[in-house]
Amino acid sequence: NSAAEWQVVVTHFPPSFAQDVWAALSRKYGIDLIIVGHAHFQSVTYDPHGPFGLTGVIISGGGGGITSEAPPATDGNDD
């Protein structure tokens, strides 16, 4: 255990790539926030009833190249 006020993890792959592992780590160590890249979309998630419980997840998005992993929208609102 740490005396730090916040437990923050910064890594490359989103926790959904190993959801069971990250969910267990979040519970065991009280991770407050996971900040990741890899995916080409931006996302901020906090769902106390979701798989990561009280751990928030930020995906920074758009690391270069493509800017969306979804198909283009006909109205131009792609992200």
Coordinates of N, CA and C in Angstrom, one line a residue:
N1 N 0.8 -1.2 0.0 CA 0.0 0.0 0.0 C 0.9 1.2 0.0
S2 N 0.3 2.3 -0.6 CA 1.0 3.6 -0.7 C 0.3 4.6 0.2
A3 N 1.1 5.6 0.6 CA 0.5 6.7 1.4 C 0.1 7.8 0.4
A4 N 0.3 7.6 -0.9 CA 0.0 8.7 -1.9 C -1.5 8.9 -1.8
E5 N -1.9 10.2 -2.1 CA -3.3 10.5 -2.1 C -4.0 9.9 -3.3
W6 N -3.4 9.8 -4.4 CA -4.0 9.2 -5.6 C -3.1 8.1 -6.1
Q7 N -3.7 7.1 -6.7 CA -3.0 6.0 -7.3 C -3.3 6.1 -8.8
V8 N -2.3 6.5 -9.6 CA -2.5 6.7 -11.0 C -1.6 5.8 -11.8
V9 N -2.1 5.1 -12.8 CA -1.3 4.2 -13.7 C -1.4 4.8 -15.1
V10 N -0.2 4.9 -15.7 CA -0.1 5.4 -17.1 C 0.5 4.3 -17.9
T11 N -0.1 3.8 -18.9 CA 0.4 2.7 -19.7 C -0.1 2.9 -21.2
H12 N 0.3 2.0 -22.1 CA -0.1 2.2 -23.5 C -1.5 1.6 -23.8
F13 N -1.7 0.3 -23.5 CA -2.9 -0.3 -23.9 C -4.1 0.0 -22.9
P14 N -5.3 0.2 -23.5 CA -6.5 0.4 -22.6 C -6.7 -0.8 -21.7
P15 N -7.3 -0.6 -20.5 CA -7.5 -1.8 -19.6 C -8.5 -2.8 -20.2
S16 N -9.2 -2.4 -21.2 CA -10.2 -3.4 -21.8 C -9.4 -4.6 -22.5
F17 N -8.1 -4.4 -22.8 CA -7.3 -5.4 -23.4 C -7.1 -6.6 -22.5
A18 N -7.1 -6.3 -21.2 CA -6.9 -7.4 -20.2 C -7.8 -7.0 -19.0
Q19 N -9.1 -6.9 -19.3 CA -10.1 -6.4 -18.4 C -10.1 -7.1 -17.0
D20 N -10.0 -8.4 -17.0 CA -10.1 -9.1 -15.7 C -8.8 -8.8 -14.9
V21 N -7.7 -8.7 -15.5 CA -6.4 -8.4 -14.8 C -6.5 -7.0 -14.2
W22 N -6.9 -6.0 -15.1 CA -7.0 -4.6 -14.6 C -8.1 -4.4 -13.5
A23 N -9.2 -5.1 -13.7 CA -10.2 -5.0 -12.6 C -9.7 -5.5 -11.3
A24 N -9.0 -6.6 -11.3 CA -8.4 -7.2 -10.1 C -7.4 -6.2 -9.5
L25 N -6.5 -5.6 -10.3 CA -5.5 -4.7 -9.9 C -6.1 -3.5 -9.3
S26 N -7.2 -3.0 -9.9 CA -7.9 -1.8 -9.4 C -8.4 -2.0 -8.0
R27 N -9.0 -3.2 -7.8 CA -9.6 -3.5 -6.5 C -8.5 -3.7 -5.5
K28 N -7.5 -4.4 -5.9 CA -6.4 -4.8 -4.9 C -5.6 -3.6 -4.4
Y29 N -5.3 -2.7 -5.4 CA -4.4 -1.6 -5.1 C -5.1 -0.2 -5.0
G30 N -6.4 -0.2 -5.2 CA -7.1 1.1 -5.1 C -6.7 2.1 -6.1
I31 N -6.5 1.6 -7.3 CA -6.2 2.5 -8.4 C -7.3 3.5 -8.7
D32 N -7.0 4.8 -8.6 CA -8.0 5.8 -8.9 C -8.2 6.2 -10.3
L33 N -7.1 6.1 -11.1 CA -7.1 6.6 -12.5 C -6.1 5.8 -13.3
I34 N -6.6 5.3 -14.5 CA -5.7 4.7 -15.5 C -5.7 5.6 -16.8
I35 N -4.5 6.0 -17.2 CA -4.4 6.9 -18.4 C -3.7 6.1 -19.4
V36 N -4.3 6.0 -20.6 CA -3.7 5.2 -21.7 C -3.7 5.9 -23.0
G37 N -3.1 5.2 -24.0 CA -3.1 5.7 -25.4 C -3.7 4.6 -26.3
H38 N -2.9 4.2 -27.3 CA -3.2 3.1 -28.2 C -4.4 3.4 -29.1
A39 N -5.6 3.5 -28.5 CA -6.8 3.6 -29.3 C -6.8 5.0 -30.0
H40 N -7.4 5.1 -31.1 CA -7.4 6.3 -31.9 C -8.7 7.1 -31.7
F41 N -9.2 7.1 -30.5 CA -10.4 7.9 -30.1 C -10.2 8.3 -28.7
Q42 N -10.7 9.4 -28.3 CA -10.6 9.9 -27.0 C -11.8 9.5 -26.1
S43 N -11.6 9.1 -24.9 CA -12.6 8.6 -24.0 C -12.3 8.9 -22.6
V44 N -13.3 9.3 -21.8 CA -13.2 9.5 -20.4 C -14.3 8.7 -19.8
T45 N -13.9 7.7 -18.9 CA -15.0 6.8 -18.4 C -14.8 6.7 -16.8
Y46 N -15.9 6.9 -16.2 CA -16.0 6.6 -14.7 C -17.4 6.0 -14.5
D47 N -17.4 4.7 -14.1 CA -18.6 4.0 -13.9 C -18.4 3.1 -12.7
P48 N -18.8 3.5 -11.5 CA -18.6 2.7 -10.3 C -19.2 1.3 -10.4
H49 N -20.2 1.1 -11.3 CA -20.8 -0.2 -11.4 C -20.2 -1.0 -12.6
G50 N -19.2 -0.4 -13.3 CA -18.6 -1.1 -14.4 C -17.5 -2.0 -13.9
P51 N -16.8 -2.6 -14.9 CA -15.8 -3.6 -14.5 C -14.6 -3.1 -13.7
F52 N -14.3 -1.8 -13.8 CA -13.2 -1.2 -13.0 C -13.6 -0.5 -11.8
G53 N -14.9 -0.6 -11.4 CA -15.3 0.0 -10.2 C -15.1 1.5 -10.0
L54 N -14.4 1.9 -9.0 CA -14.1 3.3 -8.7 C -12.9 3.8 -9.5
T55 N -12.4 3.1 -10.4 CA -11.2 3.5 -11.2 C -11.7 4.2 -12.4
G56 N -11.3 5.5 -12.6 CA -11.6 6.2 -13.9 C -10.6 5.8 -14.9
V57 N -11.0 5.9 -16.2 CA -10.1 5.5 -17.3 C -10.1 6.7 -18.3
I58 N -9.0 7.2 -18.7 CA -8.8 8.2 -19.8 C -8.0 7.6 -20.9
I59 N -8.6 7.6 -22.1 CA -7.9 7.2 -23.3 C -7.6 8.5 -24.0
S60 N -6.3 8.8 -24.2 CA -5.9 10.1 -24.8 C -6.3 10.2 -26.3
G61 N -6.3 9.1 -27.0 CA -6.8 9.2 -28.4 C -5.8 9.8 -29.4
G62 N -6.1 9.5 -30.7 CA -5.4 10.2 -31.8 C -3.9 10.3 -31.6
G63 N -3.2 9.2 -31.5 CA -1.7 9.2 -31.4 C -1.0 9.4 -32.7
G64 N -1.7 9.8 -33.7 CA -1.1 10.0 -35.1 C -1.8 9.1 -36.1
G65 N -1.7 9.4 -37.3 CA -2.3 8.5 -38.3 C -3.8 8.7 -38.3
I66 N -4.5 7.6 -38.3 CA -6.0 7.7 -38.3 C -6.5 8.4 -37.0
T67 N -7.6 9.1 -37.1 CA -8.1 9.8 -36.0 C -9.4 9.2 -35.4
S68 N -9.8 8.1 -36.0 CA -11.0 7.4 -35.5 C -10.9 5.9 -35.9
E69 N -11.4 5.1 -35.0 CA -11.5 3.6 -35.4 C -12.9 3.3 -35.9
A70 N -13.8 4.2 -35.9 CA -15.1 4.0 -36.4 C -15.2 4.3 -37.8
P71 N -16.2 3.8 -38.6 CA -16.3 4.2 -40.0 C -16.8 5.7 -40.0
P72 N -16.5 6.4 -41.1 CA -16.9 7.8 -41.3 C -18.4 7.9 -41.2
A73 N -18.9 8.9 -40.5 CA -20.3 9.2 -40.4 C -20.8 10.1 -41.6
T74 N -21.9 9.9 -42.1 CA -22.4 10.6 -43.3 C -22.6 12.1 -42.9
D75 N -22.9 12.4 -41.6 CA -23.1 13.8 -41.2 C -21.8 14.5 -40.9
G76 N -20.6 13.8 -41.0 CA -19.3 14.5 -40.7 C -18.9 14.4 -39.3
N77 N -19.8 14.0 -38.4 CA -19.5 13.9 -36.9 C -18.8 12.5 -36.6
D78 N -17.6 12.4 -36.9 CA -16.9 11.1 -36.8 C -16.4 10.7 -35.5
D79 N -16.3 11.6 -34.5 CA -15.7 11.2 -33.2 C -16.7 11.5 -32.1

